[in-house]
Amino acid sequence: RTEGPRPPRQRRPSLGKLRGVREKPVRLTAHARMRLARGATQEEVERAIREAPWAPALEGRWSATLEFPFAGEWNGRRYNAKQVRPIFVEEEDALVVITVYVYFLPKGGL
């Protein structure tokens, strides 16, 4: 194996501790703020983190997906809903959003 050492794995909070963890402030990296231009708002990102179930993501990160009504047009096509999926890590004093994915859903979902 020619790769360098792996970064230490981030400890995942137990289900009982998630409530307190979800109350931490949410901070967006510069990259995550740029990704908001793809159709999400900071408020939607925060709601996804606070309200949606968390799923493990790669490299000790977390993912949370929340669907929002969206009766509008995006890139010339009409959609009825959108999903906002932030990828984030837990730090001692905050939940730090690394990137944000936005999926626009046609009528009837995917």
N, CA and C of each residue as an Amber inpcrd file, in Angstrom:
protein
   330
   0.8510000  -1.1800000   0.0000000   0.0000000   0.0000000   0.0000000
   0.8860000   1.2280000   0.0000000   0.7150000   2.0850000  -0.9840000
   1.5840000   3.2550000  -1.1230000   0.9480000   4.5270000  -0.5810000
  -0.2850000   4.4390000  -0.1230000  -0.9640000   5.6200000   0.4010000
  -0.4060000   5.9730000   1.7680000  -0.5900000   7.2300000   2.1390000
  -0.1840000   7.6690000   3.4680000  -1.1400000   7.1470000   4.5250000
  -0.8740000   7.4750000   5.7610000  -1.7540000   6.9980000   6.8290000
  -3.1450000   7.6180000   6.7180000  -4.1410000   6.8480000   7.1230000
  -5.5180000   7.3510000   7.0940000  -5.7250000   8.3450000   8.2280000
  -6.5910000   9.3350000   7.9970000  -6.9040000  10.2620000   9.0860000
  -7.6660000   9.5110000  10.1760000  -7.5610000   9.9770000  11.4210000
  -8.2910000   9.2770000  12.4820000  -9.7890000   9.3390000  12.2300000
 -10.4720000   8.2530000  12.5450000 -11.9300000   8.1890000  12.3630000
 -12.6080000   9.0690000  13.3770000 -13.5920000   9.8070000  12.9150000
 -14.3560000  10.6740000  13.8150000 -15.3230000   9.8180000  14.6110000
 -15.4130000  10.0830000  15.9050000 -16.3750000   9.3670000  16.7300000
 -17.7760000   9.8150000  16.3700000 -18.6540000   8.8670000  16.2530000
 -20.0470000   9.1710000  15.9420000 -20.8350000   9.2370000  17.2410000
 -21.6860000  10.2450000  17.4000000 -22.4680000  10.3240000  18.6380000
 -23.4760000   9.1850000  18.7070000 -23.7290000   8.7090000  19.9080000
 -24.7560000   7.6810000  20.0840000 -26.1160000   8.3290000  19.8730000
 -27.1190000   7.5010000  19.6310000 -28.4650000   8.0310000  19.3840000
 -28.9520000   8.8660000  20.5560000 -28.6100000   8.4750000  21.7630000
 -29.0430000   9.2280000  22.9360000 -28.4210000  10.6090000  23.0070000
 -27.2550000  10.7890000  22.4130000 -26.5600000  12.0750000  22.4660000
 -26.8750000  12.9790000  21.2760000 -27.5660000  12.4580000  20.2740000
 -27.8260000  13.2620000  19.0720000 -28.6470000  14.5060000  19.3740000
 -29.5540000  14.4190000  20.3280000 -30.4040000  15.5840000  20.6150000
 -29.5410000  16.7950000  20.9440000 -28.5860000  16.6620000  21.8590000
 -27.7150000  17.7800000  22.2090000 -26.8210000  18.1990000  21.0610000
 -26.3640000  17.2300000  20.2890000 -25.4950000  17.5250000  19.1510000
 -26.2480000  18.3430000  18.1140000 -27.5130000  18.0190000  17.8790000
 -28.3080000  18.7390000  16.8780000 -28.5090000  20.2040000  17.2460000
 -28.3420000  20.5420000  18.5060000 -28.5410000  21.9210000  18.9520000
 -27.3110000  22.7900000  18.7580000 -26.1830000  22.1860000  18.3870000
 -24.9700000  22.9810000  18.1670000 -25.1970000  23.9570000  17.0160000
 -24.4920000  25.0810000  17.0130000 -24.5940000  26.0040000  15.8720000
 -24.1340000  25.3170000  14.5870000 -24.7230000  25.7090000  13.4800000
 -24.3520000  25.1800000  12.1650000 -23.5030000  26.2340000  11.4600000
 -22.3310000  25.8060000  10.9930000 -21.4180000  26.7120000  10.2970000
 -21.1500000  26.1420000   8.9030000 -21.2070000  26.9810000   7.8890000
 -20.9490000  26.5430000   6.5200000 -19.5470000  26.9450000   6.0870000
 -18.8480000  26.0300000   5.4230000 -17.5570000  26.3700000   4.8330000
 -17.8060000  27.2590000   3.6160000 -16.7580000  27.8520000   3.0960000
 -16.8900000  28.6920000   1.8950000 -17.4340000  27.8550000   0.7360000
 -16.9640000  26.6160000   0.6090000 -17.4490000  25.7470000  -0.4640000
 -18.9550000  25.4850000  -0.3100000 -19.3990000  25.1960000   0.9070000
 -20.8290000  24.9410000   1.1410000 -21.6600000  26.1810000   0.8240000
 -21.1610000  27.3650000   1.1820000 -21.8960000  28.6000000   0.8570000
 -22.0240000  28.7700000  -0.6530000 -20.9770000  28.4330000  -1.3970000
 -21.0460000  28.5270000  -2.8640000 -22.0810000  27.5440000  -3.4120000
 -22.1880000  26.3610000  -2.8090000 -23.1270000  25.3490000  -3.2730000
 -24.5890000  25.7520000  -3.0470000 -24.8400000  26.7190000  -2.1700000
 -26.2090000  27.1970000  -1.9670000 -26.7780000  27.7740000  -3.2550000
 -25.9130000  28.2480000  -4.1530000 -26.3640000  28.8180000  -5.4240000
 -27.0660000  27.7720000  -6.2910000 -26.9630000  26.5150000  -5.9370000
 -27.6220000  25.4460000  -6.6970000 -29.0660000  25.2300000  -6.2700000
 -29.5960000  26.1230000  -5.4340000 -31.0200000  26.0770000  -5.1530000
 -31.4360000  25.8560000  -3.7180000 -30.5150000  25.8740000  -2.7810000
 -30.8650000  25.7050000  -1.3680000 -30.6210000  27.0220000  -0.6300000
 -31.2100000  27.1260000   0.5580000 -30.9420000  28.2710000   1.4270000
 -30.2350000  27.7700000   2.6840000 -29.5930000  28.6710000   3.3940000
 -28.9360000  28.2860000   4.6320000 -29.9710000  27.7610000   5.6350000
 -31.1560000  28.3500000   5.6480000 -32.2090000  27.8910000   6.5560000
 -32.6270000  26.4560000   6.2420000 -32.7140000  26.1020000   4.9460000
 -33.0630000  24.7270000   4.5730000 -31.9660000  23.7470000   4.9960000
 -30.7280000  24.1530000   4.8580000 -29.6120000  23.3070000   5.2820000
 -29.7010000  23.0550000   6.7890000 -29.9300000  24.1050000   7.5510000
 -30.0340000  23.9580000   9.0040000 -31.2310000  23.0880000   9.3850000
 -32.3630000  23.2700000   8.7180000 -33.5380000  22.4290000   9.0090000
 -33.2540000  20.9660000   8.7080000 -32.5650000  20.7000000   7.5990000
 -32.2300000  19.3080000   7.2620000 -31.3970000  18.6880000   8.3730000
 -30.4100000  19.4180000   8.8670000 -29.5480000  18.8870000   9.9200000
 -30.3280000  18.6780000  11.2110000 -31.2020000  19.5890000  11.5390000
 -31.9220000  19.5150000  12.8160000 -33.1120000  18.5500000  12.7900000
 -33.7350000  18.3560000  11.6120000 -34.9820000  17.5960000  11.5590000
 -34.8750000  16.2270000  10.8920000 -33.9920000  16.0590000   9.9210000
 -33.9210000  14.7990000   9.1730000 -33.0440000  13.7840000   9.9130000
 -33.2910000  12.4960000   9.6790000 -32.4000000  11.4830000  10.2540000
 -30.9870000  11.6280000   9.6910000 -30.0070000  11.3720000  10.5210000
 -28.6140000  11.4370000  10.0810000 -28.1900000  10.0660000   9.5910000
 -27.4200000  10.0640000   8.5140000 -26.8660000   8.8200000   7.9750000
 -25.3540000   8.9830000   7.8750000 -24.6050000   7.9250000   8.1690000
 -23.1500000   8.0230000   8.0190000 -22.7780000   8.2630000   6.5590000
 -21.7940000   9.1170000   6.3500000 -21.2580000   9.3820000   5.0160000
 -19.7840000   8.9820000   5.0310000 -19.0870000   9.2030000   3.9530000
 -17.6790000   8.8170000   3.8650000 -16.7990000   9.6100000   4.8160000
 -15.7140000   8.9970000   5.2280000 -14.6540000   9.6400000   6.0080000
 -15.1470000  10.2750000   7.3030000 -16.0560000   9.5980000   8.0000000
 -16.5190000  10.0820000   9.2930000 -17.4710000  11.2600000   9.2350000
 -18.0150000  11.5150000   8.0780000 -18.9580000  12.6280000   7.9270000
 -20.3860000  12.1300000   8.0970000 -21.3020000  13.0800000   8.1820000
 -22.7280000  12.7950000   8.2940000 -23.4680000  13.3880000   7.1160000
 -24.6370000  12.8230000   6.8280000 -25.5180000  13.3040000   5.7720000
 -26.9400000  13.3460000   6.3420000 -27.7120000  14.3290000   5.9380000
 -29.1200000  14.4220000   6.3370000 -29.9020000  14.9550000   5.1370000
 -30.9800000  14.2840000   4.7700000 -31.7600000  14.6850000   3.5900000
 -33.1730000  15.0600000   4.0060000 -33.6010000  16.2420000   3.5760000
 -34.9540000  16.7080000   3.8790000 -35.5840000  17.2430000   2.5940000
 -36.8520000  16.8780000   2.3870000 -37.5690000  17.3220000   1.1920000
 -38.3860000  18.5710000   1.5040000 -38.3820000  19.5110000   0.5610000
 -39.1230000  20.7640000   0.6950000 -40.0450000  20.9410000  -0.5100000
 -41.2200000  21.5580000  -0.3060000 -42.0750000  21.8760000  -1.4550000
 -41.3530000  22.8860000  -2.3590000 -41.5210000  22.7160000  -3.6410000
 -40.9170000  23.6420000  -4.5960000 -41.7980000  23.6550000  -5.8380000
 -42.7590000  24.5270000  -5.8610000 -43.6410000  24.6320000  -7.0210000
 -43.0950000  25.7360000  -7.9110000 -42.0480000  25.3970000  -8.6560000
 -41.4240000  26.4220000  -9.4780000 -40.5800000  25.8300000 -10.5830000
 -39.7710000  26.6920000 -11.1550000 -38.9370000  26.3190000 -12.2850000
 -37.4680000  26.4070000 -11.8900000 -36.6830000  25.4460000 -12.3530000
 -35.2340000  25.4580000 -12.1360000 -34.5750000  25.0260000 -13.4330000
 -33.6960000  25.8520000 -13.9680000 -33.0080000  25.5690000 -15.2350000
 -33.9810000  25.2310000 -16.3700000 -35.0880000  25.9730000 -16.4350000
 -36.0250000  25.8170000 -17.5380000 -37.0110000  24.6710000 -17.4090000
 -37.0020000  23.9480000 -16.2900000 -37.9410000  22.8390000 -16.0880000
 -38.7290000  23.0660000 -14.8080000 -39.9770000  22.5740000 -14.8050000
 -40.8350000  22.7220000 -13.6220000 -40.6480000  21.5270000 -12.6930000
 -40.6110000  21.8340000 -11.3900000 -40.4670000  20.8050000 -10.3660000
 -41.4640000  21.0690000  -9.2460000 -41.8200000  20.0080000  -8.5230000
 -42.7770000  20.1240000  -7.4270000 -42.1330000  20.0510000  -6.0520000
 -40.9150000  19.5690000  -5.9850000 -40.2400000  19.4390000  -4.6960000
 -38.7360000  19.4650000  -4.9160000 -38.0190000  19.6580000  -3.8240000
 -36.5670000  19.5550000  -3.8830000 -36.0810000  18.9120000  -2.5930000
 -34.9810000  18.2000000  -2.6920000 -34.3370000  17.6080000  -1.5320000
 -33.0350000  18.3480000  -1.2920000 -32.7970000  18.6760000  -0.0340000
 -31.5500000  19.3380000   0.3660000 -30.7880000  18.3390000   1.2300000
 -29.5200000  18.0730000   0.8400000 -28.7100000  17.0790000   1.5570000
 -27.3450000  17.6610000   1.9060000 -27.2060000  18.2180000   3.1090000
 -25.8890000  18.6820000   3.5320000 -25.0110000  17.5120000   3.9810000
 -23.7150000  17.6460000   3.7310000 -22.7020000  16.7200000   4.2370000
 -21.9100000  17.5230000   5.2630000 -21.7740000  16.9900000   6.4760000
 -21.2010000  17.7890000   7.5590000 -20.4340000  16.9220000   8.5430000
 -19.6530000  17.5910000   9.3830000 -18.9160000  16.9400000  10.4590000
 -19.2660000  17.6280000  11.7690000 -19.1080000  16.8670000  12.8360000
 -19.3190000  17.4390000  14.1580000 -17.9690000  17.8640000  14.7130000
 -17.8670000  19.1310000  15.0580000 -16.7010000  19.6290000  15.7690000
 -17.1220000  19.9220000  17.1960000 -16.1770000  20.2290000  18.0370000
 -16.4840000  20.4260000  19.4460000 -17.5330000  21.5030000  19.6760000
 -17.4480000  22.6060000  18.9110000 -18.3340000  23.7410000  19.1610000
 -19.3930000  23.9770000  18.0890000 -19.3950000  23.1820000  17.0020000
 -20.3420000  23.4420000  15.9100000 -20.4720000  22.2260000  15.0040000
 -21.5210000  22.2330000  14.1900000 -21.6780000  21.2900000  13.0900000
 -21.2410000  22.0330000  11.8390000 -20.2110000  21.5350000  11.1700000
 -19.6090000  22.2430000  10.0460000 -20.0170000  21.5650000   8.7400000
 -20.7240000  22.3170000   7.8940000 -21.2100000  21.8010000   6.6120000
 -20.0900000  21.9090000   5.5950000 -19.7500000  20.7610000   4.9920000
 -18.6610000  20.6920000   4.0140000 -19.1710000  21.0080000   2.6120000
 -20.3160000  20.4140000   2.2580000 -20.9120000  20.6430000   0.9440000
 -22.4180000  20.4440000   1.0520000 -23.1310000  20.8600000   0.0220000
 -24.5910000  20.7400000  -0.0050000 -25.0060000  20.2240000  -1.3820000
 -25.8190000  19.1800000  -1.3850000 -26.4050000  18.6610000  -2.6170000
 -27.8690000  19.0630000  -2.6550000 -28.3530000  19.4320000  -3.8450000
 -29.7620000  19.7900000  -4.0260000 -30.2870000  18.9760000  -5.1980000
 -31.4070000  18.2860000  -4.9620000 -32.0440000  17.4860000  -5.9930000
 -33.4460000  18.0340000  -6.2270000 -33.7640000  18.3470000  -7.4710000
 -35.0930000  18.8180000  -7.8180000 -35.9100000  17.6460000  -8.3110000
 -37.1660000  17.5370000  -7.8180000 -37.9800000  16.3660000  -8.0860000
 -39.1860000  16.7290000  -8.9430000 -39.4280000  15.9720000 -10.0230000
 -40.6060000  16.2120000 -10.8450000 -41.8550000  15.7220000 -10.1340000
 -42.9980000  15.9940000 -10.7220000 -44.2590000  15.5470000 -10.1350000
 -44.2180000  14.0280000  -9.9560000 -44.6060000  13.5990000  -8.7570000
 -44.6120000  12.1690000  -8.4660000 -43.2810000  11.6670000  -7.9320000
 -42.3070000  12.5340000  -7.7680000 -41.0030000  12.1140000  -7.2200000
 -40.1570000  11.3890000  -8.2380000 -39.1420000  10.7390000  -7.7400000
 -38.2010000  10.0460000  -8.6290000 -38.7020000   8.6900000  -9.0470000
